[in-house]
PDB file of C-alpha atoms and ligand atoms in Angstrom:
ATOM      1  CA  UNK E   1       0.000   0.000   0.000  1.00  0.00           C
ATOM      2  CA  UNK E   2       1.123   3.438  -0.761  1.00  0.00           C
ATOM      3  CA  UNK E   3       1.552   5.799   2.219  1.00  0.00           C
ATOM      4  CA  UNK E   4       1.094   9.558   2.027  1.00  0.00           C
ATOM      5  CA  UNK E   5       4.679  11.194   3.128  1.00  0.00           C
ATOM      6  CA  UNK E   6       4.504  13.576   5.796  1.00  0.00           C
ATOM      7  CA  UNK E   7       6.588  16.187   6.820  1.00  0.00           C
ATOM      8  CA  UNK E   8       6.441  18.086   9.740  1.00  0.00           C
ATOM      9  CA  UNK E   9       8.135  21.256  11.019  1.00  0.00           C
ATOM     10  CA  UNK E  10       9.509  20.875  14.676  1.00  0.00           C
ATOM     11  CA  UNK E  11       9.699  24.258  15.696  1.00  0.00           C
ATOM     12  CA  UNK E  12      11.066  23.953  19.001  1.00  0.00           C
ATOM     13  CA  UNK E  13      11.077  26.763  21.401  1.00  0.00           C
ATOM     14  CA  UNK E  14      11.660  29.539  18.339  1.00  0.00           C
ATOM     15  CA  UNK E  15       9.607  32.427  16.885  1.00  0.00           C
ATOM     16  CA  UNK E  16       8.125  35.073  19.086  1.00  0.00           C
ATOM     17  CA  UNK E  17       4.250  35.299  17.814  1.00  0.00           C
ATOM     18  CA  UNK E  18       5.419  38.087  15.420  1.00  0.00           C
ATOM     19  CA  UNK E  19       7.811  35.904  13.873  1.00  0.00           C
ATOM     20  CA  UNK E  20       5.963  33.678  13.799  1.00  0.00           C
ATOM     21  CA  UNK E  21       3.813  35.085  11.291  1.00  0.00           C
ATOM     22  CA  UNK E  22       6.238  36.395   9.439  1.00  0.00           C
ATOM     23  CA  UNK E  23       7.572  33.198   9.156  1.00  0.00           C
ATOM     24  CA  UNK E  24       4.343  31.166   8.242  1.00  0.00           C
ATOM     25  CA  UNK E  25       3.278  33.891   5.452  1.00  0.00           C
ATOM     26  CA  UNK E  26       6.844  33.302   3.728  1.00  0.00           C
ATOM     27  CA  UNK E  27       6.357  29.129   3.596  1.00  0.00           C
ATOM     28  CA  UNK E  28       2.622  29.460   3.132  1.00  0.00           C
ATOM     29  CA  UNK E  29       2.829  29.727  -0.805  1.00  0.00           C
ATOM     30  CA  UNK E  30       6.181  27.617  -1.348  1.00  0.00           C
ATOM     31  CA  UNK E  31       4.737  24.856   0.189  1.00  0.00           C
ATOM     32  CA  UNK E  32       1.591  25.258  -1.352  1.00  0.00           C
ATOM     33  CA  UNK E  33       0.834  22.315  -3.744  1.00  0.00           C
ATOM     34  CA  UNK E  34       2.657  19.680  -1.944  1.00  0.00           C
ATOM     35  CA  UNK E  35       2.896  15.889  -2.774  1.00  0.00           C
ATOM     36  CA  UNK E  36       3.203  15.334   0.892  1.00  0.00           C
ATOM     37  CA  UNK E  37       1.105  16.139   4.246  1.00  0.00           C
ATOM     38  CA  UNK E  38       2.651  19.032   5.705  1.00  0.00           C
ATOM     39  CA  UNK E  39       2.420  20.237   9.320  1.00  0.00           C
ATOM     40  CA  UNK E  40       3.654  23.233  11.209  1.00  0.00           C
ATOM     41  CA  UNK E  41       3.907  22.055  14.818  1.00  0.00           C
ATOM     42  CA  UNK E  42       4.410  25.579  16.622  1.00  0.00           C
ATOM     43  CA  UNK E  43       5.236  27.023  20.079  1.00  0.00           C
ATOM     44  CA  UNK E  44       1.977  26.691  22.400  1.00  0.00           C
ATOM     45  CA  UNK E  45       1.637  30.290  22.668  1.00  0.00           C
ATOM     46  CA  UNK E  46       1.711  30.692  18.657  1.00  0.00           C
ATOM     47  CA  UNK E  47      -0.838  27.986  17.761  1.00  0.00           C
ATOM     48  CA  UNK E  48      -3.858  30.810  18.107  1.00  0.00           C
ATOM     49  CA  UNK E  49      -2.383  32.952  15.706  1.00  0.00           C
ATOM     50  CA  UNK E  50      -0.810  30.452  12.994  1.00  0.00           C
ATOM     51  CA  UNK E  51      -3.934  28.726  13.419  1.00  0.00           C
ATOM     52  CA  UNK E  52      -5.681  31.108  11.548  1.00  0.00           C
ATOM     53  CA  UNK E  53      -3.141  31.957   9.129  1.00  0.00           C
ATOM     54  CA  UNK E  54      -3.410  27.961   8.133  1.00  0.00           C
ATOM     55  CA  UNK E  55      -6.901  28.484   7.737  1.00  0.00           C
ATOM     56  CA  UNK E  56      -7.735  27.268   3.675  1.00  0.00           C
ATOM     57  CA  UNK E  57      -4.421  26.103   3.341  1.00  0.00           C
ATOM     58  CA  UNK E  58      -3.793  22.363   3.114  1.00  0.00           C
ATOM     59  CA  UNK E  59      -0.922  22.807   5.766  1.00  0.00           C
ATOM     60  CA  UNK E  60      -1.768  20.963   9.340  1.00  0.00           C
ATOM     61  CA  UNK E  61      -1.511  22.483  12.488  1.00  0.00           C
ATOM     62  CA  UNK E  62       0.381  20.755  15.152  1.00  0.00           C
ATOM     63  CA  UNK E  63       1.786  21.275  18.923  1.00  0.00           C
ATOM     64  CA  UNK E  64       5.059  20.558  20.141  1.00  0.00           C
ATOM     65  CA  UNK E  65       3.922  18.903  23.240  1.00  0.00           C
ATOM     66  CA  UNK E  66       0.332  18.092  25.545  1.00  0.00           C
ATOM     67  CA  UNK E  67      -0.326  17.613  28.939  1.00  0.00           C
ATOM     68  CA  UNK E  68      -2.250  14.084  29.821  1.00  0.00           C
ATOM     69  CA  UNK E  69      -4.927  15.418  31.929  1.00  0.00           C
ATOM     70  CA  UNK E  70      -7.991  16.413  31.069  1.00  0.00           C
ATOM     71  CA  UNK E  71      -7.793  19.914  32.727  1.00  0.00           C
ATOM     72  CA  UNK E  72      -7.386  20.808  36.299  1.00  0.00           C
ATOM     73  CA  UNK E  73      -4.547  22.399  38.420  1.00  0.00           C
ATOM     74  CA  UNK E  74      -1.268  21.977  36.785  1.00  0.00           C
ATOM     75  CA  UNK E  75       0.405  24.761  36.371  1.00  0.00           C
ATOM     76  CA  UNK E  76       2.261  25.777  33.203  1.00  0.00           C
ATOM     77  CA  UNK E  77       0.808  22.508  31.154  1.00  0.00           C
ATOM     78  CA  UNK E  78      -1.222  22.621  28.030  1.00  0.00           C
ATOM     79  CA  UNK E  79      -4.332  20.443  28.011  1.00  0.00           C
ATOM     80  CA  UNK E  80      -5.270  18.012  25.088  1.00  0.00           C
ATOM     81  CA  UNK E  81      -9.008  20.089  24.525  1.00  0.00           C
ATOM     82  CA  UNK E  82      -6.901  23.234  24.295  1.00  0.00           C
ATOM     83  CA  UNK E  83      -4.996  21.929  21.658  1.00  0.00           C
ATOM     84  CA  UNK E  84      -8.298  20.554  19.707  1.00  0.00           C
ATOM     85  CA  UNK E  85     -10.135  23.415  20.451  1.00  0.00           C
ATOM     86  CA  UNK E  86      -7.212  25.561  18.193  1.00  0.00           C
ATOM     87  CA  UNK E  87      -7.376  23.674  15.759  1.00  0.00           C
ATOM     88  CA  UNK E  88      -4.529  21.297  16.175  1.00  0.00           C
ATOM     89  CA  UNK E  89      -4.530  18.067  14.632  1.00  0.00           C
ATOM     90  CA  UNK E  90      -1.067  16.770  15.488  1.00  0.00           C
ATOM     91  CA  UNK E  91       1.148  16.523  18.625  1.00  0.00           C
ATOM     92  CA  UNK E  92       4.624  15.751  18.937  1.00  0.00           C
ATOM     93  CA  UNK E  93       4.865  13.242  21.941  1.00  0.00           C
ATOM     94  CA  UNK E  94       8.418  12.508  23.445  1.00  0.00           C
ATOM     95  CA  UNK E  95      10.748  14.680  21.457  1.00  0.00           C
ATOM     96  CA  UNK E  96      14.209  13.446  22.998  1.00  0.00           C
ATOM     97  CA  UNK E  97      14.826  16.607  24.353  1.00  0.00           C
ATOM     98  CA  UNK E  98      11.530  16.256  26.409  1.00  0.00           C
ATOM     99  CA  UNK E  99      12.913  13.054  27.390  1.00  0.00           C
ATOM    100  CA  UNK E 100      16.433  14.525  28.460  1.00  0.00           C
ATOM    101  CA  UNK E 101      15.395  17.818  29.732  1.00  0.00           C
ATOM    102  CA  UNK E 102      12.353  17.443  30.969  1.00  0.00           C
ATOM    103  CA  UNK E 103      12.662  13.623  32.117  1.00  0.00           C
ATOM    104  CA  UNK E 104       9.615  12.585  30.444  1.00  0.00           C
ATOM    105  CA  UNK E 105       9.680   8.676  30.535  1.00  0.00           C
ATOM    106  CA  UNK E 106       8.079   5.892  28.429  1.00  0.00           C
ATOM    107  CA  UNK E 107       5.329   5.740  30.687  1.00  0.00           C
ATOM    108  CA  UNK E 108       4.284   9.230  30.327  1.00  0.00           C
ATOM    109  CA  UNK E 109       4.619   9.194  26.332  1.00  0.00           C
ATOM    110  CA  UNK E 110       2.446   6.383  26.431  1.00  0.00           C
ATOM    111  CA  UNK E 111      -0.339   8.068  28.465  1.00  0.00           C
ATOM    112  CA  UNK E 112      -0.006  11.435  26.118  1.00  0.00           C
ATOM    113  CA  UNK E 113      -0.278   9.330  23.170  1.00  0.00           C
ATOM    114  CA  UNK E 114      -3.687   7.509  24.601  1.00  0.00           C
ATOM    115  CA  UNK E 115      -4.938  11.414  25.624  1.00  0.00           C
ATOM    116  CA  UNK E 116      -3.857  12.758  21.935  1.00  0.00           C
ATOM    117  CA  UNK E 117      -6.102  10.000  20.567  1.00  0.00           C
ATOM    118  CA  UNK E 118      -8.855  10.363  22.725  1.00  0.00           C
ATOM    119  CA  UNK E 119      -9.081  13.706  21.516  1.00  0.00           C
ATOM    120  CA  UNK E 120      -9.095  12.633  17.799  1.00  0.00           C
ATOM    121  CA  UNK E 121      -5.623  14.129  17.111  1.00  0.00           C
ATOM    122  CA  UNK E 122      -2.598  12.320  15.947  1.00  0.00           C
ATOM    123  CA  UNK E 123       0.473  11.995  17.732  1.00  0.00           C
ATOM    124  CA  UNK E 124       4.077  12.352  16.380  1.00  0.00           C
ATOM    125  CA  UNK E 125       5.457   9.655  19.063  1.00  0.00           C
ATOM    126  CA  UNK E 126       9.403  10.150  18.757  1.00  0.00           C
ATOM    127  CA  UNK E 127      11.760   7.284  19.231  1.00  0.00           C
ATOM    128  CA  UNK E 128      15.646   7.427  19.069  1.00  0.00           C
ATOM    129  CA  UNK E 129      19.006   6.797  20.478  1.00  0.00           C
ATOM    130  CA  UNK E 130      22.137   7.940  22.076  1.00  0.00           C
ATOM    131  CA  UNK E 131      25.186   7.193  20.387  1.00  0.00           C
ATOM    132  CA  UNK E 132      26.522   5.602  23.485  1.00  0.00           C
ATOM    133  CA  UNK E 133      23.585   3.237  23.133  1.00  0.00           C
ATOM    134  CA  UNK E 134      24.531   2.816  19.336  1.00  0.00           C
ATOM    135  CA  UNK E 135      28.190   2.034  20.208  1.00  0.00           C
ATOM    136  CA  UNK E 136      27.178  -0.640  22.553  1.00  0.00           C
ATOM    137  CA  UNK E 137      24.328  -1.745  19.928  1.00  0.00           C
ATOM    138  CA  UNK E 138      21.481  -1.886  21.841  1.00  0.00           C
ATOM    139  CA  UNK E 139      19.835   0.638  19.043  1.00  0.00           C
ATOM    140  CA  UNK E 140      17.107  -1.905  17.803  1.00  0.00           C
ATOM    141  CA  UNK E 141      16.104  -2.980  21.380  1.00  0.00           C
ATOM    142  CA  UNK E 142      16.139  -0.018  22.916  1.00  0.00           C
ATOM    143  CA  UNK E 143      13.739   1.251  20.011  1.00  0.00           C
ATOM    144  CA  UNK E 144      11.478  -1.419  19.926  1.00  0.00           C
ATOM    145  CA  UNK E 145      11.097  -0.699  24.141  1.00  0.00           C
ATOM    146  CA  UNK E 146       9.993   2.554  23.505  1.00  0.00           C
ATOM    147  CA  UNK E 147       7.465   1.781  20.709  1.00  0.00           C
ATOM    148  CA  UNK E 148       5.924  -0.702  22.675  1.00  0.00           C
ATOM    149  CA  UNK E 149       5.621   1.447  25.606  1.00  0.00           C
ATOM    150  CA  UNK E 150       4.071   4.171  23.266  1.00  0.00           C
ATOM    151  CA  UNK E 151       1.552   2.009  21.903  1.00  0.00           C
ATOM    152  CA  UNK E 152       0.125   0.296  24.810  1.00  0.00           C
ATOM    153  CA  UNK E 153      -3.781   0.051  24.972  1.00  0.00           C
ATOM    154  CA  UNK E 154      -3.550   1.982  21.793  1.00  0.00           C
ATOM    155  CA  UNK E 155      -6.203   0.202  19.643  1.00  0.00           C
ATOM    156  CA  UNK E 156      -5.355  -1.427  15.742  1.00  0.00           C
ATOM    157  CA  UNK E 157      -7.466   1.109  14.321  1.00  0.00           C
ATOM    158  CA  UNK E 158      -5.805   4.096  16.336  1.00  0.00           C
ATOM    159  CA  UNK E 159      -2.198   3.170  15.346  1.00  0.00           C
ATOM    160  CA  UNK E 160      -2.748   2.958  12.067  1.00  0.00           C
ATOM    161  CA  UNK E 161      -3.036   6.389  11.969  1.00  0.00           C
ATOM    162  CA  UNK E 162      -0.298   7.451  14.083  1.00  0.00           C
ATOM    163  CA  UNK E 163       3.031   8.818  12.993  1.00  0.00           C
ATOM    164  CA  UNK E 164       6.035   7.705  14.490  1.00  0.00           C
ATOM    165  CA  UNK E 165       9.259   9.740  14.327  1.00  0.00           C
ATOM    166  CA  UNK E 166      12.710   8.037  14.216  1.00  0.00           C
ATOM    167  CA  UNK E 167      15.418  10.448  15.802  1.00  0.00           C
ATOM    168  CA  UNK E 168      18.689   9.322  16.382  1.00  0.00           C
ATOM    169  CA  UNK E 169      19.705  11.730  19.291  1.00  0.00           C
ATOM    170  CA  UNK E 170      23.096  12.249  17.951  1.00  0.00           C
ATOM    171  CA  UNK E 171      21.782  13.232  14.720  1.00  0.00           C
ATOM    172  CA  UNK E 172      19.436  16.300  16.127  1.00  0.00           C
ATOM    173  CA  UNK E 173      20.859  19.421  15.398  1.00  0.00           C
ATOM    174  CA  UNK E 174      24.012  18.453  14.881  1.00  0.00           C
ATOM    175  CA  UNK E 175      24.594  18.614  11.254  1.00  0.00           C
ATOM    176  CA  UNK E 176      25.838  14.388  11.573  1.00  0.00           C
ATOM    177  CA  UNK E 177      22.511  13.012   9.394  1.00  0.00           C
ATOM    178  CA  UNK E 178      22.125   9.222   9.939  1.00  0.00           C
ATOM    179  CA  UNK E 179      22.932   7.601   6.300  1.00  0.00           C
ATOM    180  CA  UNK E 180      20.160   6.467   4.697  1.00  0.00           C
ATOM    181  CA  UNK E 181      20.743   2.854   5.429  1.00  0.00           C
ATOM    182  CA  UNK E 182      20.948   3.460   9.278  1.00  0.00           C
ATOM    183  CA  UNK E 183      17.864   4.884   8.978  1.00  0.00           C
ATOM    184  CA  UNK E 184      16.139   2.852   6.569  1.00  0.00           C
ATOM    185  CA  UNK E 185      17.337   0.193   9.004  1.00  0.00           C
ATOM    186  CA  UNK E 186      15.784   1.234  12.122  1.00  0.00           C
ATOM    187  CA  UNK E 187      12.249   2.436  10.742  1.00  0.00           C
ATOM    188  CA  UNK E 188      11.827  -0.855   9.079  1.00  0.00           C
ATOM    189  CA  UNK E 189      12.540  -2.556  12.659  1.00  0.00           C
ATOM    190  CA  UNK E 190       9.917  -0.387  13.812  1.00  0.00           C
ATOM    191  CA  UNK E 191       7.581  -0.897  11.078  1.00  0.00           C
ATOM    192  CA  UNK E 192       8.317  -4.986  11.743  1.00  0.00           C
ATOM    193  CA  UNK E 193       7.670  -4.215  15.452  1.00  0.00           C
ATOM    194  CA  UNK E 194       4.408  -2.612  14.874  1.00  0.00           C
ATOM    195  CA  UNK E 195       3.145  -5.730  12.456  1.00  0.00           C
ATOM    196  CA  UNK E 196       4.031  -8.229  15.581  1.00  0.00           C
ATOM    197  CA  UNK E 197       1.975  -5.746  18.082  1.00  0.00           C
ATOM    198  CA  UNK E 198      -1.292  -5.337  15.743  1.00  0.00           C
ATOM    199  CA  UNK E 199      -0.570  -7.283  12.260  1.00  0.00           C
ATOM    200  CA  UNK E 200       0.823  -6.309   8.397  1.00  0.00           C
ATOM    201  CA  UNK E 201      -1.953  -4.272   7.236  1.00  0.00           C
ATOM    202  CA  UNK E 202      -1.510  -1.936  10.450  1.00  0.00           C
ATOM    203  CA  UNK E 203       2.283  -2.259   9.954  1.00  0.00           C
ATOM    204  CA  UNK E 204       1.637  -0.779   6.053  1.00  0.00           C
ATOM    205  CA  UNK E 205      -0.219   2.049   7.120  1.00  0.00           C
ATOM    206  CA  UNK E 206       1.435   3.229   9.733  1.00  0.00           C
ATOM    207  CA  UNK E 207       3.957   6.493   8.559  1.00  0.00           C
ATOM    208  CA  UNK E 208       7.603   6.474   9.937  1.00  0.00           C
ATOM    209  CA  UNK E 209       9.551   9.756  10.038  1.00  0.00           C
ATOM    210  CA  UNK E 210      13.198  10.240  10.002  1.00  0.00           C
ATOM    211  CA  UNK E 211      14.182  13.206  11.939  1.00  0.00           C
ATOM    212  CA  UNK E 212      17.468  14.353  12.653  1.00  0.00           C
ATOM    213  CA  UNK E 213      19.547  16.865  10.352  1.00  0.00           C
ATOM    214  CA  UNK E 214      17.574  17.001   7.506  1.00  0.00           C
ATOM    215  CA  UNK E 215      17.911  19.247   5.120  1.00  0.00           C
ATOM    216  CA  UNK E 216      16.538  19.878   1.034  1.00  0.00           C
ATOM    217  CA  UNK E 217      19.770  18.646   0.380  1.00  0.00           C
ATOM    218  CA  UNK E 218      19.630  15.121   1.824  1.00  0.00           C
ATOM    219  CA  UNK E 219      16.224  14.894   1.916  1.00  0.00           C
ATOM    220  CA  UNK E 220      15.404  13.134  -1.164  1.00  0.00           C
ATOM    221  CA  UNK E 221      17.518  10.484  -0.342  1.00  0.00           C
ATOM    222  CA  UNK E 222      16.515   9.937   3.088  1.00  0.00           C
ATOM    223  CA  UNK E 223      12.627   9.858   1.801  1.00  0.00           C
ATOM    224  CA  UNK E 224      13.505   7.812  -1.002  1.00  0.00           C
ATOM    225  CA  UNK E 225      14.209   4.965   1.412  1.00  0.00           C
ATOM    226  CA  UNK E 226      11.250   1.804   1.423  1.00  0.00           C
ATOM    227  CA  UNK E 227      10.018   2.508   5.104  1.00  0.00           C
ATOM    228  CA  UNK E 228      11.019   5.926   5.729  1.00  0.00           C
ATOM    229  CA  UNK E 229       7.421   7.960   4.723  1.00  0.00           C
ATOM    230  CA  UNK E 230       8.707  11.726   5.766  1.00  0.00           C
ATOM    231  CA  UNK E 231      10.441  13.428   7.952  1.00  0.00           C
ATOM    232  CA  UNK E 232      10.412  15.523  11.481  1.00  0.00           C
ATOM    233  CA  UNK E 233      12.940  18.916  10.654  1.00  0.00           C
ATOM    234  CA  UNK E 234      14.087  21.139  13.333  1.00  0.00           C
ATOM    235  CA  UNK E 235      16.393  23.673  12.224  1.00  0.00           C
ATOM    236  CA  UNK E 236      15.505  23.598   8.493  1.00  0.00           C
ATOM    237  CA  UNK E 237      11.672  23.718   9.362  1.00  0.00           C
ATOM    238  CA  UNK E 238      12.850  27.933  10.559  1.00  0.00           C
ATOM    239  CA  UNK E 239      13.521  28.778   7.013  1.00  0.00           C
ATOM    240  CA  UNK E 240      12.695  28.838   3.595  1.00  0.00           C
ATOM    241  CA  UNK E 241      14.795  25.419   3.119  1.00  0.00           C
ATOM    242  CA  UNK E 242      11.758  23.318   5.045  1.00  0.00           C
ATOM    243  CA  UNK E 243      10.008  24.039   1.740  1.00  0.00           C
ATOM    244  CA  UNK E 244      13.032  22.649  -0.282  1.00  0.00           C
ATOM    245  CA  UNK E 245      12.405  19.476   2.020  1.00  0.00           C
ATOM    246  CA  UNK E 246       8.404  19.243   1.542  1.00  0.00           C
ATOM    247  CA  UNK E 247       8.960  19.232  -2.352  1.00  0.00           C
ATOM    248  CA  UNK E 248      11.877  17.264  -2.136  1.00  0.00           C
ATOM    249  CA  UNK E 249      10.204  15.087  -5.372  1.00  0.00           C
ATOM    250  CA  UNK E 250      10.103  17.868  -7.330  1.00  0.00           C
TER     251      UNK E 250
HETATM  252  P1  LIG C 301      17.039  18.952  13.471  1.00  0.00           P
HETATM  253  O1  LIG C 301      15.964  18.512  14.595  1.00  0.00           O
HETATM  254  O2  LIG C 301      16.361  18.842  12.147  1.00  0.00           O
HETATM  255  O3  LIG C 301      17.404  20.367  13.840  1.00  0.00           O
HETATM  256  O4  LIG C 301      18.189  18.012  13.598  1.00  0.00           O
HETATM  257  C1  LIG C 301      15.079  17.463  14.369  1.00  0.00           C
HETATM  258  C2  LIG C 301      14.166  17.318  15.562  1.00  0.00           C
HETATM  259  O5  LIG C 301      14.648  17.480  16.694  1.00  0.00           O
HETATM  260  O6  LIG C 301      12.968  17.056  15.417  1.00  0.00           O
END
């Protein structure tokens, strides 16, 4: 089966809400017309206002992070019905640097991912190792631990839909790209680790990003691989290169 690519912009913490429009209305019309889904996952406090600049466009809206409560007293956090409520449709769930900074833990992506999908959005569940983990080749174990995690008590029908981001840590921001083979390598574990969970057909729809240092240069390799169906960009998702990346066929 053929998968739609997707590639999402990983804003991290950049773009003041005037930037951020400045920023959206330069990409809006060079990634207009897109072979592949494309998603701006913004700041929290810029979703409002790119929000409505997405409005009519094809482009998805998406958050860099939720909060698995409902609503109630926790301070700071960003609740799943805020998120729908703006129009968001996809949420990036355990970005490594949520994981290292912020300590979030396998058990806490799961429970985001099961609160993303109760709220009919997708989540962009990140996966990855350190390249102390890849030097003592636990890569494919440690990957297929966190996936599992992620998806537990998430139904067949549910993970089909989901997107799951493969981001070798060392490779994120760091200008060192995985080669194509190292990635191709570990999405296709997960993609074979998501057919022994649920079965093939959910295994063939599911989309796997590569994320880590990509850029319109290298992306049409990297997407050209057999299980790699898009990519999560940081740094080039802040320019007009992103759009280099989203027409990377062209
Ligand atoms: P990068 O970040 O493209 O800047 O390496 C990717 C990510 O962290 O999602």
């Amino acid at each position: 089966m053929s998968r739609t690519k997707i590639v999402a912009g990983n804003w991290k913490m950049n773009k003041t809400p005037s930037e951020a429009v400045a920023l959206v209305n330069e990409l809006k019309p060079l990634v207009a017309g897109a072979d592949a889904d494309v998603v701006f996952c913004v700041p929290a406090i810029n979703i409002t206002k790119v929000g409505e600049l997405l409005e009519g466009t094809d482009i998805a809206l998406g958050a860099e992070n939720v909060y698995f409560e409902d609503k109630g007293a926790y301070t700071g956090e960003t609740s799943p019905a805020m998120l729908k409520d703006a129009g968001v449709s996809y949420v990036i769930i355990g970005h490594s640097e949520r994981r290292e900074y912020f300590k979030e833990t396998d058990e806490e992506v799961n429970k985001k991912v099961l609160k993303v999908f109760e709220y009919d959005m997708t989540p962009i569940i990140c996966v990855g190792e350190t390249l102390a983990q890849r030097e003592q080749g636990v890569t494919i174990d440690l990957i297929r631990q966190q996936v599992k995690i992620a998806l537990l008590g998430v139904s067949k029908e549910q993970a089909q839909k989901a997107v799951i981001a493969y981001e070798p840590v060392w490779a994120i921001g760091t200008g060192k790209v995985a080669t194509k083979e190292q990635a191709q390598e570990v999405c296709a574990a997960i993609r074979g680790c998501v057919a022994e969970i649920y079965d093939d057909a959910t295994a063939a729809a599911i989309r796997i990003q590569y994320g880590g240092s990509v850029k319109g240069a290298n992306a049409k390799e990297i997407f050209g691989m057999p299980d790699i169906d898009g990519g999560l960009i940081g740094g080039s998702s802040l320019n007009d290169d992103f759009a280099k990346i989203v027409n990377y066929d062209k």
